[in-house]
Structure formats: structure tokens, C-alpha cells
Amino acid sequence: MKEETLLESLHKRGVSRRTFLKFCTVTASSLALPKHLSEAFADSLAAAPRPAVIWISTQECTGCSESLLRSFEPTVETLILDHFSLNYHNTLQAAAGTAAEASKGQTIRGDFGRYIAVVDGSVPIGEGGSWSMIGGRSALDVVYEAVERAALVISVGNCASFGGLPKADPNPGDSFGVDELMAQQLVPRRPLINIPGCPPVPEVLTGSIAYVLAFRALPELDQYRRPKVYFGKTVHDCCNRLTHYVEGNFALSFDDEGARNGWCLWQLGCKGPTTYNACSTVRWNQGTSYPMHSGHGCLGCSEPGFWDKAGFYEMTFEAPAPGDGSTCTAPPQTPLS
Ligand code: SF4
Ligand code: F3S
């Protein structure tokens, strides 16, 4: 039987070709694709088959799943996530127990080397991995099995990418992110993309997956295996308060005149200048806002060890040389219309 393509699946859900092309244009722009690749991107994505996905939630707070899969109104991004054959999600799925584990086993055996394994949460290895158990097995064992035969592994959130809060000092469960487990040869090394954040920006996950589906290749990654197109600039580079930073206008408390005037939050601990993420370009809640836009500094949630760096409300580094925001791209937005 012919496999349903992504565009066919979206059609069934009421998404017009025009809306799909709009999504492709915005995503191609957020991926900084040149014009000739933008056209190829739309064609390839439209024809992409339905990928099987195994989503393993380990030691986490469910915030990443909430952020990525729940939406007030469906967007093309959320429908693309719906399009996946999400064969296993131990937090969200209705099935439980033997039936759920059997479905996962079928995907691993039937789609050997073709499915995407998403890990959401850190993995404890202390005390035999007993700090996080799924179906009577340690999270380490479950992640090992899912990763070993996957075509691609995606670590969603700071915990899966870098260990997150569970790894913060004193790291009582001996917890790690997937990349570190691979480096320690505790799980097999497979192609890996990290999408950190606490939680991550949903469109960054969807855009990265869309790139992989369309081009059957990984996007260019930085030293932490984050897609450079989304993590190549700091949130400071495109912050709406950048002009005040350049002019030296700093709020000194959250209710002073400067804060009311929208001045820069660096002296209130904003970590924007050292944090690489797409919050100030892609933005949150369908392009509505992001922390500094809403009056709060960046905590650095897409960086390794951000909980241990802490000092969320203290200046913890020297001010970097001010940029002028000229490398900023317009914030793409993709509401379903
Ligand atoms: Fe924006 Fe923070 Fe940079 Fe100030 S320091 S411009 S608030 S990101
Ligand atoms: Fe996280 Fe900073 Fe964005 S705290 S949500 S990386 S603005």
C-alpha cells in the first residue's frame, strides 16, 4: 500500500496547499535556505513519507512535551507532529503496560534503522539506573534499545541534551544527557540533534525535523549538536531591548522607571548575551513574545549547565561588546489560517 505523504496527511486535516507553502516559505527562511533550495524544500517535504517516532520520556517534568504537543489552536507545526507515526510516547499515550511496550517493540523491529528516537529527559545511571524506571526497566536500558536501531536521535529539552536540572550539583542520581551517554559509550553513538531549552521552542523542533525529512541529512550543527540555523545567534543579538543595551540604559530593579521604559535587563541578570537560541527571532506562542519582550531576563536555558551557572538575577559575566542587531532576521510566524 502506498504510504501517505506529509502533504496528503495535512490535506486530510484541512490544511490547504497554500497554507502548507506558506509554512514552507517561513521555515525555509528560518533555516536560512537559499532560494533554489527553498523550492526543493517545499517539494521534498510535501512528498516526505510518514516517519515512525518513538518518544521516550525519562527523568523530566513533562514541560517539553507540554510545550511541543499542546497548542491553543493547531498550527502547521503541531499538525506535522501529529502526522508522525508516534508509535510510543510513555507520557502521552493512552495505551499502557504490555500493549504499549509491544507497540514500541514492533517499531524497533519493523522499522529497523528508519525510525526517529526522541528522548525527553535526562538519564540517571547511579544505583543501577533505578532513579528512573519505565515498564520495570531502567531508563538507561530503554534509551539504549531505542537509540541503537534509530536512524536519528533527537534530544528534546535541556535535560536530554545536557542533563538539565537532574544533573545540577550534586547530581544525586548520576544523571546525564544523551550526548554524554554516547560519549561514555553507555548508549550507541547514532546521528544526534540536540534541541535544548527549558522547554525548547516548538518551531525549532519542527523546523529541524522538516529539514531532515526534506533533505535526508542533518542540518549543520554547532559544537553542542544544536542546529546552527536556530542556535547560531544569541537571544541578545535580536532582543527588542538591544538599543538600550547599546546606549547604556539599564533597569536596576523590575519595578523602576527603566524597567517601565523597556530598558535592558542585563544588570538584573539577563543571560541573553551568552545564550544561543531562537527565542527573539522565532519567538514563543506562535510568534507572540519571548522572555525579554515580556519583561524578564533570559535564564540561559538552552546552554549546558545553566542550573549550575545560576545567578539568574545577578550579573554573572562582563558585558560583551554591543552588537547593533544588523544580523537579525525577521521573526517568522506560522499561524494556521
Ligand atoms: Fe536583551 Fe538581555 Fe541583551 Fe539586554 S542583555 S539587550 S535584555 S538580551
Ligand atoms: Fe530560555 Fe533565554 Fe529563551 S531563558 S526561553 S533561552 S530567552
Coordinates of C-alpha atoms and ligand atoms in Angstrom, one line a residue:
M1 CA 0.0 0.0 0.0
K2 CA 1.3 3.5 -0.9
E3 CA 2.5 5.4 2.1
E4 CA 0.7 8.6 2.8
T5 CA 2.9 11.7 2.2
L6 CA 3.1 14.6 4.5
L7 CA 1.1 16.9 2.2
E8 CA -1.7 14.3 1.8
S9 CA -1.9 14.0 5.6
L10 CA -2.1 17.7 6.0
H11 CA -4.8 17.9 3.3
K12 CA -6.9 15.4 5.3
R13 CA -6.7 17.8 8.2
G14 CA -7.9 20.7 6.3
V15 CA -4.6 22.4 5.5
S16 CA -4.6 23.9 2.1
R17 CA -1.6 23.7 -0.3
R18 CA -1.4 27.5 0.0
T19 CA -1.0 27.3 3.8
F20 CA 1.5 24.5 3.5
L21 CA 3.6 26.5 1.1
K22 CA 3.4 29.5 3.5
F23 CA 4.7 27.3 6.2
C24 CA 7.5 26.0 3.9
T25 CA 8.5 29.6 3.0
V26 CA 8.7 30.7 6.6
T27 CA 10.5 27.5 7.7
A28 CA 12.9 27.8 4.7
S29 CA 13.5 31.4 5.8
S30 CA 14.1 30.4 9.4
L31 CA 16.5 27.7 8.1
A32 CA 18.2 30.4 6.0
L33 CA 17.9 28.3 2.8
P34 CA 18.9 29.9 -0.5
K35 CA 16.1 30.4 -3.0
H36 CA 16.8 27.3 -5.1
L37 CA 16.8 25.1 -2.0
S38 CA 13.6 26.7 -0.7
E39 CA 11.7 25.5 -3.7
A40 CA 13.3 22.0 -3.4
F41 CA 12.5 22.1 0.3
A42 CA 8.7 22.5 -0.3
D43 CA 8.6 19.8 -2.9
S44 CA 10.6 17.3 -0.9
L45 CA 8.7 18.0 2.3
A46 CA 5.3 17.6 0.6
A47 CA 6.4 14.2 -0.7
A48 CA 8.1 13.1 2.6
P49 CA 6.7 9.8 4.0
R50 CA 5.2 9.4 7.5
P51 CA 8.2 8.8 9.8
A52 CA 7.8 6.4 12.7
V53 CA 8.8 8.0 16.0
I54 CA 9.5 6.5 19.4
W55 CA 9.3 9.2 22.1
I56 CA 11.0 8.2 25.4
S57 CA 10.3 10.4 28.4
T58 CA 12.8 9.7 31.1
Q59 CA 13.7 11.9 34.1
E60 CA 11.8 15.1 33.2
C61 CA 8.9 17.4 34.3
T62 CA 6.7 16.9 31.1
G63 CA 7.2 20.6 30.3
C64 CA 8.9 19.7 27.0
S65 CA 6.0 17.5 25.8
E66 CA 3.5 20.1 27.0
S67 CA 5.3 22.9 25.1
L68 CA 5.7 20.9 21.9
L69 CA 2.4 19.0 21.6
R70 CA -0.2 21.2 23.2
S71 CA -1.3 24.3 21.4
F72 CA -4.3 26.6 21.9
E73 CA -5.0 26.4 18.2
P74 CA -3.4 23.9 15.8
T75 CA -0.6 25.2 13.7
V76 CA 1.1 23.5 10.7
E77 CA 3.9 22.7 13.2
T78 CA 1.6 20.8 15.5
L79 CA -0.1 19.1 12.7
I80 CA 3.3 18.0 11.3
L81 CA 3.9 16.5 14.8
D82 CA 0.5 14.8 14.5
H83 CA 1.5 13.4 11.2
F84 CA 4.3 11.4 12.7
S85 CA 3.5 7.9 13.4
L86 CA 4.0 8.4 17.1
N87 CA 4.2 4.8 18.0
Y88 CA 5.2 5.2 21.5
H89 CA 5.1 8.1 24.0
N90 CA 5.2 6.8 27.5
T91 CA 3.8 10.1 28.9
L92 CA 1.0 10.9 26.4
Q93 CA -0.2 7.6 25.0
A94 CA -3.5 6.1 26.1
A95 CA -2.1 2.6 25.9
A96 CA -0.2 1.3 28.9
G97 CA 1.6 -1.8 30.1
T98 CA 2.2 -4.8 27.8
A99 CA 0.3 -3.4 24.8
A100 CA 2.3 -0.1 24.8
E101 CA 5.6 -1.9 25.2
A102 CA 4.6 -4.3 22.4
S103 CA 3.9 -1.4 20.0
K104 CA 7.4 0.0 20.7
G105 CA 9.0 -3.3 20.1
Q106 CA 7.2 -3.6 16.7
T107 CA 8.5 -0.2 15.6
I108 CA 12.1 -1.1 16.7
R109 CA 12.0 -4.4 14.8
G110 CA 9.8 -3.4 11.9
D111 CA 11.4 0.0 11.1
F112 CA 14.9 -1.1 11.9
G113 CA 17.2 1.8 11.1
R114 CA 14.4 4.0 9.8
Y115 CA 12.6 5.5 12.8
I116 CA 13.4 8.6 14.8
A117 CA 14.0 8.2 18.5
V118 CA 13.1 11.3 20.6
V119 CA 14.4 11.5 24.1
D120 CA 12.9 13.9 26.5
G121 CA 14.6 14.0 29.9
S122 CA 17.9 13.1 31.4
V123 CA 19.1 9.6 32.1
P124 CA 20.3 8.6 35.6
I125 CA 22.9 5.8 35.8
G126 CA 23.5 5.7 39.5
E127 CA 22.2 2.8 41.6
G128 CA 21.7 0.6 38.6
G129 CA 19.6 3.4 36.9
S130 CA 16.8 2.8 39.4
W131 CA 16.1 6.6 39.7
S132 CA 14.1 6.4 36.5
M133 CA 12.2 3.3 35.6
I134 CA 9.8 2.6 32.6
G135 CA 7.9 -0.6 32.5
G136 CA 10.1 -2.2 35.1
R137 CA 13.3 -1.4 33.2
S138 CA 15.8 1.4 33.8
A139 CA 15.6 4.5 31.6
L140 CA 19.2 3.8 30.5
D141 CA 18.2 0.3 29.2
V142 CA 15.1 1.7 27.4
V143 CA 17.0 4.5 25.8
Y144 CA 19.8 2.2 24.8
E145 CA 17.3 -0.1 23.0
A146 CA 15.5 2.8 21.2
V147 CA 18.8 4.6 20.2
E148 CA 20.6 1.5 19.0
R149 CA 18.5 1.0 15.9
A150 CA 17.3 4.6 15.2
A151 CA 18.1 6.4 12.0
L152 CA 18.2 9.6 14.0
V153 CA 18.1 10.6 17.7
I154 CA 16.7 13.9 18.8
S155 CA 17.3 15.1 22.4
V156 CA 14.4 17.5 23.2
G157 CA 15.0 19.9 26.1
N158 CA 17.9 20.8 28.3
C159 CA 17.7 17.6 30.3
A160 CA 18.0 15.2 27.4
S161 CA 20.6 17.5 25.7
F162 CA 22.8 18.3 28.6
G163 CA 21.4 16.7 31.8
G164 CA 19.3 19.7 32.9
L165 CA 18.1 20.1 36.4
P166 CA 18.7 16.4 37.5
K167 CA 22.4 16.8 36.6
A168 CA 22.8 20.0 38.6
D169 CA 25.2 19.8 41.5
P170 CA 25.3 17.4 43.4
N171 CA 23.7 15.3 40.7
P172 CA 22.4 12.7 43.2
G173 CA 21.2 10.2 40.5
D174 CA 24.4 10.5 38.4
S175 CA 22.3 11.8 35.5
F176 CA 23.4 12.7 32.0
G177 CA 22.1 13.9 28.7
V178 CA 22.1 11.5 25.7
D179 CA 25.2 13.0 24.0
E180 CA 27.3 12.4 27.2
L181 CA 25.9 8.8 27.4
M182 CA 27.1 8.3 23.8
A183 CA 30.5 9.8 24.6
Q184 CA 30.8 7.4 27.6
Q185 CA 29.7 4.5 25.3
L186 CA 26.8 3.8 27.7
V187 CA 24.5 4.0 24.7
P188 CA 25.5 3.5 21.0
R189 CA 26.6 6.5 19.0
R190 CA 23.9 7.4 16.4
P191 CA 23.2 10.7 14.4
L192 CA 22.1 13.1 17.1
I193 CA 20.5 16.6 17.1
N194 CA 20.1 18.5 20.4
I195 CA 17.2 20.9 20.7
P196 CA 17.8 22.3 24.2
G197 CA 15.7 24.8 26.1
C198 CA 13.6 24.6 29.3
P199 CA 11.4 24.0 27.4
P200 CA 12.6 24.3 23.8
V201 CA 10.9 26.4 21.2
P202 CA 8.4 24.1 19.4
E203 CA 9.0 25.6 15.9
V204 CA 12.8 24.9 16.3
L205 CA 12.0 21.2 16.8
T206 CA 9.5 21.1 13.9
G207 CA 11.8 23.1 11.6
S208 CA 14.8 20.8 12.3
I209 CA 12.7 17.7 11.7
A210 CA 11.3 19.2 8.5
Y211 CA 14.9 19.8 7.3
V212 CA 15.8 16.2 8.0
L213 CA 12.6 14.9 6.2
A214 CA 13.1 17.1 3.2
F215 CA 16.9 16.7 2.7
R216 CA 17.5 13.4 4.3
A217 CA 20.5 14.9 6.0
L218 CA 21.3 16.6 9.3
P219 CA 21.3 20.4 9.4
E220 CA 24.6 22.0 10.2
L221 CA 25.2 21.6 13.9
D222 CA 27.3 23.6 16.4
Q223 CA 29.7 22.3 19.0
Y224 CA 26.8 21.2 21.2
R225 CA 25.0 19.5 18.2
R226 CA 22.4 22.2 18.1
P227 CA 21.2 23.2 14.6
K228 CA 23.2 26.4 13.7
V229 CA 20.3 28.0 11.9
Y230 CA 18.4 28.2 15.2
F231 CA 21.3 28.4 17.7
G232 CA 23.8 30.4 15.7
K233 CA 23.0 33.7 17.3
T234 CA 22.4 34.7 20.9
V235 CA 19.0 35.8 22.0
H236 CA 20.7 39.2 22.8
D237 CA 21.6 39.7 19.1
C238 CA 17.9 40.1 18.2
C239 CA 16.5 41.4 21.5
N240 CA 14.0 44.2 21.4
R241 CA 15.9 45.9 24.2
L242 CA 19.3 45.9 22.3
T243 CA 19.2 49.6 21.5
H244 CA 19.0 50.3 25.3
Y245 CA 21.9 48.0 25.9
V246 CA 24.0 49.8 23.3
E247 CA 23.0 53.2 24.7
G248 CA 23.7 52.0 28.3
N249 CA 20.2 52.3 29.6
F250 CA 19.8 49.5 32.2
A251 CA 16.9 48.8 34.5
L252 CA 18.2 48.3 38.1
S253 CA 15.0 46.7 39.5
F254 CA 12.0 45.1 38.0
D255 CA 9.7 48.0 39.0
D256 CA 11.9 51.0 38.4
E257 CA 11.5 53.6 35.8
G258 CA 14.0 51.9 33.5
A259 CA 12.0 48.6 33.6
R260 CA 8.8 50.5 32.8
N261 CA 10.6 52.1 29.9
G262 CA 11.6 48.7 28.5
W263 CA 15.4 49.2 29.2
C264 CA 17.9 46.5 29.1
L265 CA 17.8 43.8 31.8
W266 CA 21.5 42.9 31.8
Q267 CA 22.1 44.4 35.2
L268 CA 19.2 42.3 36.5
G269 CA 20.9 39.1 35.5
C270 CA 19.8 38.6 31.9
K271 CA 21.9 35.9 30.3
G272 CA 20.9 36.8 26.7
P273 CA 24.4 37.8 25.6
T274 CA 25.8 34.3 26.3
T275 CA 22.7 32.3 25.3
Y276 CA 22.3 30.8 21.9
N277 CA 18.7 30.2 20.9
A278 CA 15.9 31.4 18.6
C279 CA 13.6 32.9 21.2
S280 CA 14.0 36.5 19.9
T281 CA 13.6 35.5 16.3
V282 CA 11.2 32.6 16.1
R283 CA 9.6 33.7 19.4
W284 CA 7.0 31.8 21.5
N285 CA 3.3 31.2 21.3
Q286 CA 3.0 31.5 17.6
G287 CA 5.4 34.4 17.3
T288 CA 3.8 36.4 20.1
S289 CA 6.6 37.1 22.6
Y290 CA 9.7 35.9 24.4
P291 CA 11.1 36.5 28.0
M292 CA 12.8 39.8 27.5
H293 CA 9.9 41.1 25.4
S294 CA 7.7 40.2 28.4
G295 CA 9.9 41.9 30.9
H296 CA 12.1 39.1 32.3
G297 CA 15.7 38.4 31.6
C298 CA 16.9 35.3 29.8
L299 CA 18.0 32.5 32.2
G300 CA 20.2 30.8 29.7
C301 CA 18.0 27.7 29.4
S302 CA 19.5 26.4 26.1
E303 CA 23.0 26.3 27.4
P304 CA 24.8 23.4 29.1
G305 CA 24.9 23.6 32.9
F306 CA 22.5 26.5 33.1
W307 CA 21.2 25.5 36.5
D308 CA 24.7 25.3 38.0
K309 CA 25.6 28.6 36.5
A310 CA 22.5 30.0 38.2
G311 CA 22.8 33.6 39.4
F312 CA 19.6 34.2 37.5
Y313 CA 19.2 37.7 38.9
E314 CA 22.9 38.6 39.2
M315 CA 25.3 39.9 36.6
T316 CA 27.5 36.9 36.2
F317 CA 29.7 38.0 33.3
E318 CA 31.3 41.1 31.8
A319 CA 29.2 42.9 29.3
P320 CA 30.1 41.8 25.8
A321 CA 30.8 44.3 23.0
P322 CA 27.4 45.6 21.9
G323 CA 26.2 44.4 18.5
D324 CA 23.8 46.6 16.5
G325 CA 21.2 43.9 15.7
S326 CA 22.0 44.1 12.0
T327 CA 22.3 40.3 11.6
C328 CA 18.8 39.8 13.0
T329 CA 16.3 38.1 10.8
A330 CA 12.6 39.0 10.9
P331 CA 10.7 36.7 13.3
P332 CA 8.9 34.0 11.3
Q333 CA 5.3 33.2 12.4
T334 CA 3.2 30.4 11.1
P335 CA -0.4 30.5 12.5
L336 CA -2.8 28.2 10.6
S337 CA -5.1 30.4 8.5
Ligands
SF4_1 FE1 18.0 42.0 25.8 FE2 19.2 40.8 27.9 FE3 20.7 41.6 25.8 FE4 19.6 43.4 27.5 S1 21.2 41.9 28.0 S2 19.6 43.5 25.2 S3 17.6 42.4 28.0 S4 19.1 40.0 25.8
F3S2 FE1 15.4 30.2 27.6 FE2 16.5 32.5 27.5 FE3 14.9 31.7 25.6 S1 15.7 31.5 29.3 S2 13.4 30.6 26.7 S3 16.8 30.8 26.1 S4 15.2 33.8 26.3

